[in-house]
Coordinates of C-alpha atoms and ligand atoms in Angstrom, one line a residue:
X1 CA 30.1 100.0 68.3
X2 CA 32.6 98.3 65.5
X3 CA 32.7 94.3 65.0
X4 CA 35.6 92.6 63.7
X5 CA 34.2 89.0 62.7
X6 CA 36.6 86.3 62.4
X7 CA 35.4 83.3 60.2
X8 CA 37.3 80.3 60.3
X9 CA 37.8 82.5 64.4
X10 CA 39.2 78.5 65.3
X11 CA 41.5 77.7 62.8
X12 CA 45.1 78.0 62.7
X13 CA 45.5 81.3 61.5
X14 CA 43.2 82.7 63.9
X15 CA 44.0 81.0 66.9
X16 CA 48.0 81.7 65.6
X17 CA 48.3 84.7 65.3
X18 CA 45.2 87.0 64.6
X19 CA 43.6 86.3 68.2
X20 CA 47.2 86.7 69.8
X21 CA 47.6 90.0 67.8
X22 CA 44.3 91.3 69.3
X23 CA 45.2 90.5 72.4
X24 CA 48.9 92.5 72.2
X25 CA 46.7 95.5 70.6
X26 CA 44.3 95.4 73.9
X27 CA 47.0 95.2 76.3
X28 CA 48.6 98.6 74.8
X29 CA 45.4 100.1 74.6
X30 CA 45.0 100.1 71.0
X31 CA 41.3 98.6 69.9
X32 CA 38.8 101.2 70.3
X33 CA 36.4 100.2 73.7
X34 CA 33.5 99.4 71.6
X35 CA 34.9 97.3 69.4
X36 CA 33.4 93.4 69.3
X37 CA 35.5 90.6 67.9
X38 CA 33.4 87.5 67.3
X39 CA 35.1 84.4 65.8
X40 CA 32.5 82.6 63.4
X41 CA 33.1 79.3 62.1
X42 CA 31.4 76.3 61.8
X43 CA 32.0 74.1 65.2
X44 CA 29.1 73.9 67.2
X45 CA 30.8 75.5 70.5
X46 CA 29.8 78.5 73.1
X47 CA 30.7 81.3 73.3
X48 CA 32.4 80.4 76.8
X49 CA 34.2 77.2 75.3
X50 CA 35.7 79.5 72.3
X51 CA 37.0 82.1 74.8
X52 CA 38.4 79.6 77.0
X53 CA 40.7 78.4 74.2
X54 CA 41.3 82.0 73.0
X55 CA 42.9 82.0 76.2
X56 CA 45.0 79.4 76.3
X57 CA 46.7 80.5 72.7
X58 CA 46.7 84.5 73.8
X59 CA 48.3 83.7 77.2
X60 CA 51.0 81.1 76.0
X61 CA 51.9 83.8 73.3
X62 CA 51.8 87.0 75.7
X63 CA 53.6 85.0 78.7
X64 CA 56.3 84.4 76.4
X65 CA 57.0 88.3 75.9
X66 CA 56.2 89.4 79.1
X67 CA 52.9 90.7 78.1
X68 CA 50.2 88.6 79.8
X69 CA 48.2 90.4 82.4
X70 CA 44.8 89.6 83.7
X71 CA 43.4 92.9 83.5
X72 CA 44.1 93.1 79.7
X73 CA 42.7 89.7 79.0
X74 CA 39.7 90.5 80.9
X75 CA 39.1 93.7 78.5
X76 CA 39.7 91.3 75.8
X77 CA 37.7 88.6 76.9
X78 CA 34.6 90.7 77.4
X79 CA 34.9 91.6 73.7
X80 CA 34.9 88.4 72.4
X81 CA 31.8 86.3 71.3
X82 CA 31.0 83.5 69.2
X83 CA 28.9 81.7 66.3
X84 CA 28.7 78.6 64.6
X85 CA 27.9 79.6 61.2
X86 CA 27.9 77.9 58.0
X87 CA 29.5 81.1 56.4
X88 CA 28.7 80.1 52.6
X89 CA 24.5 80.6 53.7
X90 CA 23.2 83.9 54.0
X91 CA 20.8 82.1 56.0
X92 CA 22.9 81.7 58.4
X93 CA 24.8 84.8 58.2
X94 CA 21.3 86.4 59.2
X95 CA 21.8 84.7 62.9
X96 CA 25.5 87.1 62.9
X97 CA 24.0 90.4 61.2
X98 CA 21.7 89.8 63.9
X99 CA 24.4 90.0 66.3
X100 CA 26.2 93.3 64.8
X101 CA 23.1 95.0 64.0
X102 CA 23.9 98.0 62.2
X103 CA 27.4 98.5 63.2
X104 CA 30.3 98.7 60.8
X105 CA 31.4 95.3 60.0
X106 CA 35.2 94.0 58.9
X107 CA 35.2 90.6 58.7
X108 CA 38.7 88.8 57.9
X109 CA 38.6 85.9 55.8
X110 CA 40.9 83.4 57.9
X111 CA 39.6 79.9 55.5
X112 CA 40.0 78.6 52.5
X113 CA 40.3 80.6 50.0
X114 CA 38.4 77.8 47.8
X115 CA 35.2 79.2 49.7
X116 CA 35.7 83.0 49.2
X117 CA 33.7 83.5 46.8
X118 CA 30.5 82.2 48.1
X119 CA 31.3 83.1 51.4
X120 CA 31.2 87.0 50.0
X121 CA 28.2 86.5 48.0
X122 CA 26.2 85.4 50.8
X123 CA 27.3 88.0 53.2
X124 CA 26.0 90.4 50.5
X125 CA 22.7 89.0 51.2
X126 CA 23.3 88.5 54.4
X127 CA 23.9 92.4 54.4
X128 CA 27.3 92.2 55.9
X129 CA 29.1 94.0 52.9
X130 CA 26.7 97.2 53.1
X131 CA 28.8 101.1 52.7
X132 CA 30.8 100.8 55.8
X133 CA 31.4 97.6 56.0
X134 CA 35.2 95.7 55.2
X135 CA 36.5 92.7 54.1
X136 CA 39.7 91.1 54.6
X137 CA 41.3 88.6 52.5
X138 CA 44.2 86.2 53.4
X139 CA 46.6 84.5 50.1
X140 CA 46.2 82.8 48.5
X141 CA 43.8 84.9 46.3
X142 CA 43.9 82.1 43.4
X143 CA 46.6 79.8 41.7
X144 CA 46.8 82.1 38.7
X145 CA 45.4 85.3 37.0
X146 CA 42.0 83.5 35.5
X147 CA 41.5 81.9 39.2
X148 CA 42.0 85.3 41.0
X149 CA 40.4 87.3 38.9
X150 CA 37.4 85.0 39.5
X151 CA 37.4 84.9 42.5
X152 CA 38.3 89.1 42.9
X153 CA 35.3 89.7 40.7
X154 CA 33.3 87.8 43.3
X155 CA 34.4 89.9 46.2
X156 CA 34.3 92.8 43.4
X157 CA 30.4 92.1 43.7
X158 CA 29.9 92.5 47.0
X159 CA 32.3 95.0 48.2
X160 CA 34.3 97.8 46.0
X161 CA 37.5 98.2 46.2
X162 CA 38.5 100.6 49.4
X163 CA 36.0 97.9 51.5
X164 CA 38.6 95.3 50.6
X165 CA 42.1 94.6 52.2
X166 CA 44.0 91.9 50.8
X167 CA 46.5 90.7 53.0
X168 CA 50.2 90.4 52.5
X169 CA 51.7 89.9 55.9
X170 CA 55.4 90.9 55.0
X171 CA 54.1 94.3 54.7
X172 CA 53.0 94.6 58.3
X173 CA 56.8 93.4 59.3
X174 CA 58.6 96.7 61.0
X175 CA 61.2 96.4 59.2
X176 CA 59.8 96.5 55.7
X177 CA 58.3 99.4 57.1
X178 CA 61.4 100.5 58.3
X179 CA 62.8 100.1 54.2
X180 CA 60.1 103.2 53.3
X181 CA 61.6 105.1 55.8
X182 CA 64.9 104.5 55.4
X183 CA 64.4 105.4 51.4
X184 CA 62.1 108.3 51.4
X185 CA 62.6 109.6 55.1
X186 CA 65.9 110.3 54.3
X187 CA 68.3 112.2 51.3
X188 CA 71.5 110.6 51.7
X189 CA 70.2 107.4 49.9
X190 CA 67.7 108.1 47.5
X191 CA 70.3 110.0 45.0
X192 CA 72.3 106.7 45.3
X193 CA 69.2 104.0 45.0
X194 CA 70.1 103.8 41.2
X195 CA 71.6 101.8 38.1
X196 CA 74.4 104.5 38.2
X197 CA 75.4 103.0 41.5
X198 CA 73.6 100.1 42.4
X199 CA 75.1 96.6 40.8
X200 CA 72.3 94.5 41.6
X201 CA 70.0 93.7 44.4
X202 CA 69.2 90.3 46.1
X203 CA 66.2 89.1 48.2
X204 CA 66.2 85.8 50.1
X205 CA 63.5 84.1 51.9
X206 CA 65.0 80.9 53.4
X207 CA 63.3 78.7 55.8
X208 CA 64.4 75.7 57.6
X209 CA 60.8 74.5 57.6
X210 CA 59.6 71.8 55.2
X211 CA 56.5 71.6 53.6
X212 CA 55.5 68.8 56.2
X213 CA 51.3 68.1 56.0
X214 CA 50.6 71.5 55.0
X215 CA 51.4 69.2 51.3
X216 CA 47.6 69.5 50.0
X217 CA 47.7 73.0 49.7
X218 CA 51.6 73.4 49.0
X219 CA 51.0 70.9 46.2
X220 CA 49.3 73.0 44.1
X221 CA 50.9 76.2 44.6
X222 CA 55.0 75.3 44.6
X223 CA 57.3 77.9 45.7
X224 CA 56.7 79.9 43.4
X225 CA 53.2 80.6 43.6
X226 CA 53.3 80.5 47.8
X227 CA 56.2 83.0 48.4
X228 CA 57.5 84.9 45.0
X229 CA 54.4 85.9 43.8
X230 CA 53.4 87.7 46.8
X231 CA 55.9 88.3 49.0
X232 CA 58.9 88.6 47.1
X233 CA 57.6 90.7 44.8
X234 CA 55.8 93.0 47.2
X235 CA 59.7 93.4 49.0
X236 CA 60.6 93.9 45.6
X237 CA 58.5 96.8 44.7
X238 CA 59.5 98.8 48.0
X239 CA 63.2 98.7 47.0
X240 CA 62.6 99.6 43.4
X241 CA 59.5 102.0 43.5
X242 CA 59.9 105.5 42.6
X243 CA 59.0 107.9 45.8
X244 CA 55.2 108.7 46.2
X245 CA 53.6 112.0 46.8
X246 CA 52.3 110.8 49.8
X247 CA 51.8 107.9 52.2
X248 CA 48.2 107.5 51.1
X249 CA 47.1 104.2 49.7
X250 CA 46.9 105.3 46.3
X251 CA 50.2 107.3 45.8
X252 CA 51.9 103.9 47.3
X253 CA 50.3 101.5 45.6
X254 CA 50.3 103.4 42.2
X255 CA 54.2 103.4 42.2
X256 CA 54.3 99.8 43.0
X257 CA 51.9 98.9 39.9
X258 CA 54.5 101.0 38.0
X259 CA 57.1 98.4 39.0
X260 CA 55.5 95.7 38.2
X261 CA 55.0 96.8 35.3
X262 CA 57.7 97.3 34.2
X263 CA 59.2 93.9 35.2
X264 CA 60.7 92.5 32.1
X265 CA 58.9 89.4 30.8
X266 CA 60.0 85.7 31.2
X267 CA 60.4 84.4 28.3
X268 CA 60.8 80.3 27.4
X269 CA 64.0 81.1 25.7
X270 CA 65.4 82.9 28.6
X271 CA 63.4 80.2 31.8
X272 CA 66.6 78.1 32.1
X273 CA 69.0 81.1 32.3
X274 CA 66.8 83.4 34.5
X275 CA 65.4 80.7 36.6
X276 CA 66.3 77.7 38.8
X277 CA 63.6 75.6 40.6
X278 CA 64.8 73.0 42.8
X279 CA 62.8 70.4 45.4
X280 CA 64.4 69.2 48.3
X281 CA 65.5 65.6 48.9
X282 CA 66.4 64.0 52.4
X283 CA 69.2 65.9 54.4
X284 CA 69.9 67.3 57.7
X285 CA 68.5 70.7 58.5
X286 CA 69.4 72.3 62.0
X287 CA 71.3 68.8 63.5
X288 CA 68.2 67.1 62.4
X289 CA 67.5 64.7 59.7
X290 CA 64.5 65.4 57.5
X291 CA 63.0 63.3 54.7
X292 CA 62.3 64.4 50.9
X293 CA 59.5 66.6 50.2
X294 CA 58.5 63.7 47.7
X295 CA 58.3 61.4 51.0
X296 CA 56.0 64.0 52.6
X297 CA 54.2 63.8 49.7
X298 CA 53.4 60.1 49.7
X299 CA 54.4 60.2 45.5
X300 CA 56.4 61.6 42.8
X301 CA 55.5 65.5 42.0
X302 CA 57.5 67.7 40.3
X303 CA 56.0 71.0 42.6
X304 CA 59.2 73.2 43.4
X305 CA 60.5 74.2 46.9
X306 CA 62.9 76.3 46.0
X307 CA 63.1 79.0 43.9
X308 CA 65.9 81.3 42.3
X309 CA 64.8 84.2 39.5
X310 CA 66.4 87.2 38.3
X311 CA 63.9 89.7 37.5
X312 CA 64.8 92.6 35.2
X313 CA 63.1 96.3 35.6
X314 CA 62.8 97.8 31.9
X315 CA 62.5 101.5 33.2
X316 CA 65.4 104.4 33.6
X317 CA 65.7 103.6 37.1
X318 CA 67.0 100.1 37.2
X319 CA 67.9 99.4 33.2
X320 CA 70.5 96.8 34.1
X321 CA 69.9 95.9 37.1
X322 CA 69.5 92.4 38.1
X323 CA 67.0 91.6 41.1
X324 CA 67.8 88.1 42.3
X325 CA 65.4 86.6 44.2
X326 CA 65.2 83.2 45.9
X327 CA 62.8 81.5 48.5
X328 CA 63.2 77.8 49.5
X329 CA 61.9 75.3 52.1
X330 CA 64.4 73.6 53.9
X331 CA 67.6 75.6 53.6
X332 CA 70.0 75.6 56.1
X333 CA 68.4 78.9 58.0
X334 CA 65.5 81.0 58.6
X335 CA 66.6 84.0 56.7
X336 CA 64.8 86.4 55.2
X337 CA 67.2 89.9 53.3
X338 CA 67.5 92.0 51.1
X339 CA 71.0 93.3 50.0
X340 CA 71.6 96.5 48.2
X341 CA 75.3 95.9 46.5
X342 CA 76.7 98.8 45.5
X343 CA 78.9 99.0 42.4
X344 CA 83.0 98.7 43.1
X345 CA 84.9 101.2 43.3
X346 CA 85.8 102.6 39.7
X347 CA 90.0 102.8 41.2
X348 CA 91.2 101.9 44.1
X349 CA 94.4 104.0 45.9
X350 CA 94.8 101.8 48.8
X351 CA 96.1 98.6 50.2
X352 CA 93.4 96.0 51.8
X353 CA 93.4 94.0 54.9
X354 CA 92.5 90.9 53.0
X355 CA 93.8 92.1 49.6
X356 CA 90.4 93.2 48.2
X357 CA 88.2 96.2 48.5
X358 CA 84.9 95.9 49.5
X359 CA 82.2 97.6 47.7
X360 CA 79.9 99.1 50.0
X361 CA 76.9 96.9 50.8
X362 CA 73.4 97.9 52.4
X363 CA 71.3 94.6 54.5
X364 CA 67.8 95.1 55.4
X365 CA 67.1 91.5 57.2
X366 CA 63.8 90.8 58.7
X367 CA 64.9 87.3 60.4
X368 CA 66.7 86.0 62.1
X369 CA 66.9 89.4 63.5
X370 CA 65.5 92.6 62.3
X371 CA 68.3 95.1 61.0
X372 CA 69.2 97.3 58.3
X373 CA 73.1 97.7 58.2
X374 CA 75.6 99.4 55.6
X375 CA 79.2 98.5 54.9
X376 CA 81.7 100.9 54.1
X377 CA 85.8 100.4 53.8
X378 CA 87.5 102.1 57.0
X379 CA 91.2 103.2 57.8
X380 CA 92.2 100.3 59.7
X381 CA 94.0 101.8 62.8
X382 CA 98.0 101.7 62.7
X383 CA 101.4 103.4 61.4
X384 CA 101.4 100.8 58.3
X385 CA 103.1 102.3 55.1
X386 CA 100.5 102.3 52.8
X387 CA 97.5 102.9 54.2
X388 CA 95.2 100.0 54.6
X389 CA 91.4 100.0 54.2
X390 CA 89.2 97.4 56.2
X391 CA 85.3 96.9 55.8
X392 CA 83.1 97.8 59.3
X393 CA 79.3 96.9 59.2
X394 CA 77.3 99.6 60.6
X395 CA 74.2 99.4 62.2
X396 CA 71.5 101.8 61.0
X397 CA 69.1 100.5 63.5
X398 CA 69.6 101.8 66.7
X399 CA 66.3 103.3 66.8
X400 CA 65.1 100.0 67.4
X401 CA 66.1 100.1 70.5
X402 CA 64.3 101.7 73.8
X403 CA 66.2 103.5 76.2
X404 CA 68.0 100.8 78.1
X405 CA 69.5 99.4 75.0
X406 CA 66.7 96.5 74.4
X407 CA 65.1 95.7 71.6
X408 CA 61.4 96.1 71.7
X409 CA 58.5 93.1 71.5
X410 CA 58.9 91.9 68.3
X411 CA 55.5 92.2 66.9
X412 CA 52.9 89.6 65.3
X413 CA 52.8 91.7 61.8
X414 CA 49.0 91.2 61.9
X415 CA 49.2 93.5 64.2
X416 CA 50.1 96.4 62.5
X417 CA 47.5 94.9 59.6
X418 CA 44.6 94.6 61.9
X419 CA 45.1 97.9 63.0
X420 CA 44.9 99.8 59.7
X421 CA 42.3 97.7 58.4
X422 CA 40.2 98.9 61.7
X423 CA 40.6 101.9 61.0
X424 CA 40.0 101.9 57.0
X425 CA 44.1 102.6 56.0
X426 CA 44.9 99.8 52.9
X427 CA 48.4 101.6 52.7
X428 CA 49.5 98.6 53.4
X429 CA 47.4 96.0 51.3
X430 CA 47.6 94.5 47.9
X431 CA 45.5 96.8 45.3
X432 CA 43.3 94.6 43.2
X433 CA 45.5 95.6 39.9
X434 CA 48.8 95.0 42.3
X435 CA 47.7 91.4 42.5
X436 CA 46.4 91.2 38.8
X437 CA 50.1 92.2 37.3
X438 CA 52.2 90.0 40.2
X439 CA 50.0 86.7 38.8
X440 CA 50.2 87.6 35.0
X441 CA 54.2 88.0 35.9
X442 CA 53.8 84.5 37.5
X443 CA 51.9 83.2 35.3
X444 CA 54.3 84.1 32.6
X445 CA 57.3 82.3 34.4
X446 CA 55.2 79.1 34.7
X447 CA 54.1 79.0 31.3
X448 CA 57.8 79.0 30.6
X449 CA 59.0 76.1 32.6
X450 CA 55.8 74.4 30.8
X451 CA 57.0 75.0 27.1
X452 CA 60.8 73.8 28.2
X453 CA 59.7 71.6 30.8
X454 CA 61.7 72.7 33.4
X455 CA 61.0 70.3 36.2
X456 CA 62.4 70.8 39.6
X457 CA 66.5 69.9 40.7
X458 CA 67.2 68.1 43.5
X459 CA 68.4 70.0 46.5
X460 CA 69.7 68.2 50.3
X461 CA 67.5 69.5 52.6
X462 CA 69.8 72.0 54.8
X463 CA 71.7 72.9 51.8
X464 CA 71.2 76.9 49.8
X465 CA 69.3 75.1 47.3
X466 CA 70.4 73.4 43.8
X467 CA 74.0 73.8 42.1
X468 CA 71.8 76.1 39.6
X469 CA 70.8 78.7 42.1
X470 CA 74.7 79.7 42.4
X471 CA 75.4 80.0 38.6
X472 CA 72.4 82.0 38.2
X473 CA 74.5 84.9 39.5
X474 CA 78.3 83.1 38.9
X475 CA 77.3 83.5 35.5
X476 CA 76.7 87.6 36.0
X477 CA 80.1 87.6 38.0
X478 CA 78.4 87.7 41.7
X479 CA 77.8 85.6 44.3
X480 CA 74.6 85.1 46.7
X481 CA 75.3 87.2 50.5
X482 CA 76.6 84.7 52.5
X483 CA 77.6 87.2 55.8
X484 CA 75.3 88.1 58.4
X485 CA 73.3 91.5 58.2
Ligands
BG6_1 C1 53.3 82.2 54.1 C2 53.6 81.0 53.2 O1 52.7 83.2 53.3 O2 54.5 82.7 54.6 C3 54.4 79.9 54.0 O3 52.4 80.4 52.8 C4 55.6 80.6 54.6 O4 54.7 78.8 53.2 C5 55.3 81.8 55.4 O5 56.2 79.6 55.5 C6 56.6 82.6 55.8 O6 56.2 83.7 56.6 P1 57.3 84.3 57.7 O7 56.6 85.5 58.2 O8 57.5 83.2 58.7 O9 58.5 84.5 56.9

């Protein structure tokens, strides 16, 4: 037998998207039969009322793809178990290593991360962090490097390093997956991924979402701190890491400390050229009208909601090479790419359809839709004088789809995350010195906008984000993507 436990097993997260992602694993036949998953938090419910509302959130999700079936949920259901703990006691951790005896334990950390630390240091003496045991961590893992480090040196305590799996969810999306496939499964792109022929890369994160009540926690963090330091700069390390030796954990995560590593530092001289933060004020988003995240807010705060950076990678690879990053709450669309531009031709012997060549131009885009396309100029079909060139987008993801030409489920990207930490793979988590170099990176950037203080520009909510964010690359000559992948 194998447990997963769950504490905060009622909460958002878990009732979101981790119990859902169980569920989708059961019903393909994924979770090993002897697995337990017992939800552990602090409301005083049974075991019978828990499963009933792990129900209600697994069926609404798996109806909605086709994917509900009794016979699954029964499996499922006869797996599940629960216990109101107070998870900071070891006391009353006994009452759950009661329960799992002296099975191998992961437990997922789905609360606040303000508790982490006592929460491990009781399950050490609980005895729920013994050799084959696992934790799982969710972000935020601190608000800078002092805060994580505490906090890692905590867990760091109880559990070494392959026992823990700190969570990133953008790397359990396919088609960031997809991105290490497409660079190292191939050769026709990794001679090109280059400063000799790259011009610059851009990642965007937009979301149409506001910061709504989630303020408290937002608050504190910014933009910055919720999206760039984590996300962005994981998506960032995929495109510019060298190729590993292998798939394992190590090889991977070694080349991605080597990028971050290398990023060049932000300096206060260079924050108001290199970055833009911006905060969004009342506007329409999506036909409908939102207020200002200061209104959310209930006061003045000069947190950012949008951010815009260009990140420099001192190594032979990339010298010269801007990444441009930006994440923002309430933009016009949910859009989340990364865009390889390749550099312009060096001389061009042909007429254009709209009087300009093209230079060719990879998109990986997670959302709306998942797709990875390149485009390349194409004889335009016709007896015209001069030839005449025209761009066509190319899809390179036709794997994607089955055999009768559909796309298949899109998944929860816990999934894929639950799945390896089960079975011990951390591939795809955040190594303890990862996390270290992203927040002293961070950190660096914030301590910036301190010395010049940089406070936030306004933004209309359903708009790309301040006038700033477009000069940041106007200045370099370029422009943000604005076509569809
Ligand atoms: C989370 C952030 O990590 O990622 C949220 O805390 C953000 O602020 C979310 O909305 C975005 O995730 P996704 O998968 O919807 O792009």
């Amino acid at each position: 037998m194998a447990a997963l436990v769950l504490f905060g097993g009622g909460g958002d997260l878990a009732m979101r998207m981790l119990l859902p992602s169980l569920y989708f694993l059961d019903h393909e036949g994924r979770l090993a039969d002897d697995l337990k998953i017992i939800g552990a938090a602090r409301s005083d419910e049974t075991a019978a009322e828990y499963i009933a509302k792990v129900r209600a959130t697994c069926e609404s999700k798996a109806r909605a793809e086709n994917a509900w079936d009794e016979a699954s949920w029964a499996r499922m259901a006869a797996r599940l178990d629960y216990l109101a703990v107070d998870a900071t006691s070891a006391d009353s951790l006994k009452a759950l290593k009661d329960k799992t005896g002296d099975c191998p334990v992961t437990s997922f950390l789905a609360v606040s991360p303000s508790l982490y630390s006592r929460i491990v240091t009781a399950m050490k003496a609980a005895g729920l962090a013994e050799a084959g045991d696992r934790v799982v961590l969710e972000k935020p893992v601190g608000r800078d490097l002092d805060s994580f480090l505490e906090i890692d040196d905590a867990v760091g305590h109880a559990f070494s390093e392959p026992q823990v799996f700190r969570i990133d969810h953008y790397l359990g999306k396919e088609t960031v997956q997809n991105l290490i496939a497409l660079r190292f499964g191939n050769t026709v792109f990794e001679p090109l991924w280059n400063a000799q022929n790259i011009d610059h890369v851009q990642i965007t994160i937009g979301e149409t979402v506001g910061v709504g009540d989630r303020w408290p926690y937002y608050d504190e963090y910014g933009a910055l701190r919720d999206m760039l330091q984590n996300h962005m700069l994981q998506l960032l390390c995929l495109v510019a890491m060298e190729p590993p030796s292998d798939l394992d954990a190590d090889s991977v995560r070694n080349e991605k400390v080597k990028v971050l590593r290398s990023l060049r530092r932000i300096t206060y001289e260079e924050a108001d050229r290199v970055t833009v933060r911006g905060q969004y004020v009342g506007g329409i988003v999506e036909g409908e009208t939102v207020e200002s995240y200061e209104a959310e807010r209930g006061q003045p705060t000069d947190t950012e909601t949008f951010v815009a950076i260009r990140a420099d990678i001192d190594n032979w690879r990339w010298a010269g090479v801007p990444f441009f990053m930006r994440t923002g709450k309430r933009l016009p669309e949910k859009r989340t790419e990364i865009v390889i531009q390749f550099k312009p031709l060096p001389h061009s012997i042909f007429d254009y359809e709209d009087g300009e060549p093209q230079a060719n131009r990879m998109i990986i885009a997670l959302q709306p839709e998942e797709d990875i396309s390149l485009t390349i100029m194409n004889k335009k079909a016709g007896l015209d004088a001069r030839m005449q060139l025209q761009p066509i987008k190319m899809s390179l993801s036709w794997g994607f789809r089955d055999r009768n030409d559909t796309p298949p489920r899109r998944r929860i990207a816990y999934e894929r995350l639950l799945l390896d930490a089960l079975a011990g793979d951390s591939t795809l988590f955040v190594r303890r010195d990862e996390a270290e170099q992203a927040w002293k990176w961070v950190d660096e950037v914030s301590e910036a906008w301190a010395d010049v203080k940089q406070t936030p520009q306004d933004y209309v909510a359903g708009t790309w984000g301040p006038d700033g964010s477009d000069m940041l690359l106007a200045r370099t000559g370029r422009a943000w993507n604005t076509t569809d992948a």
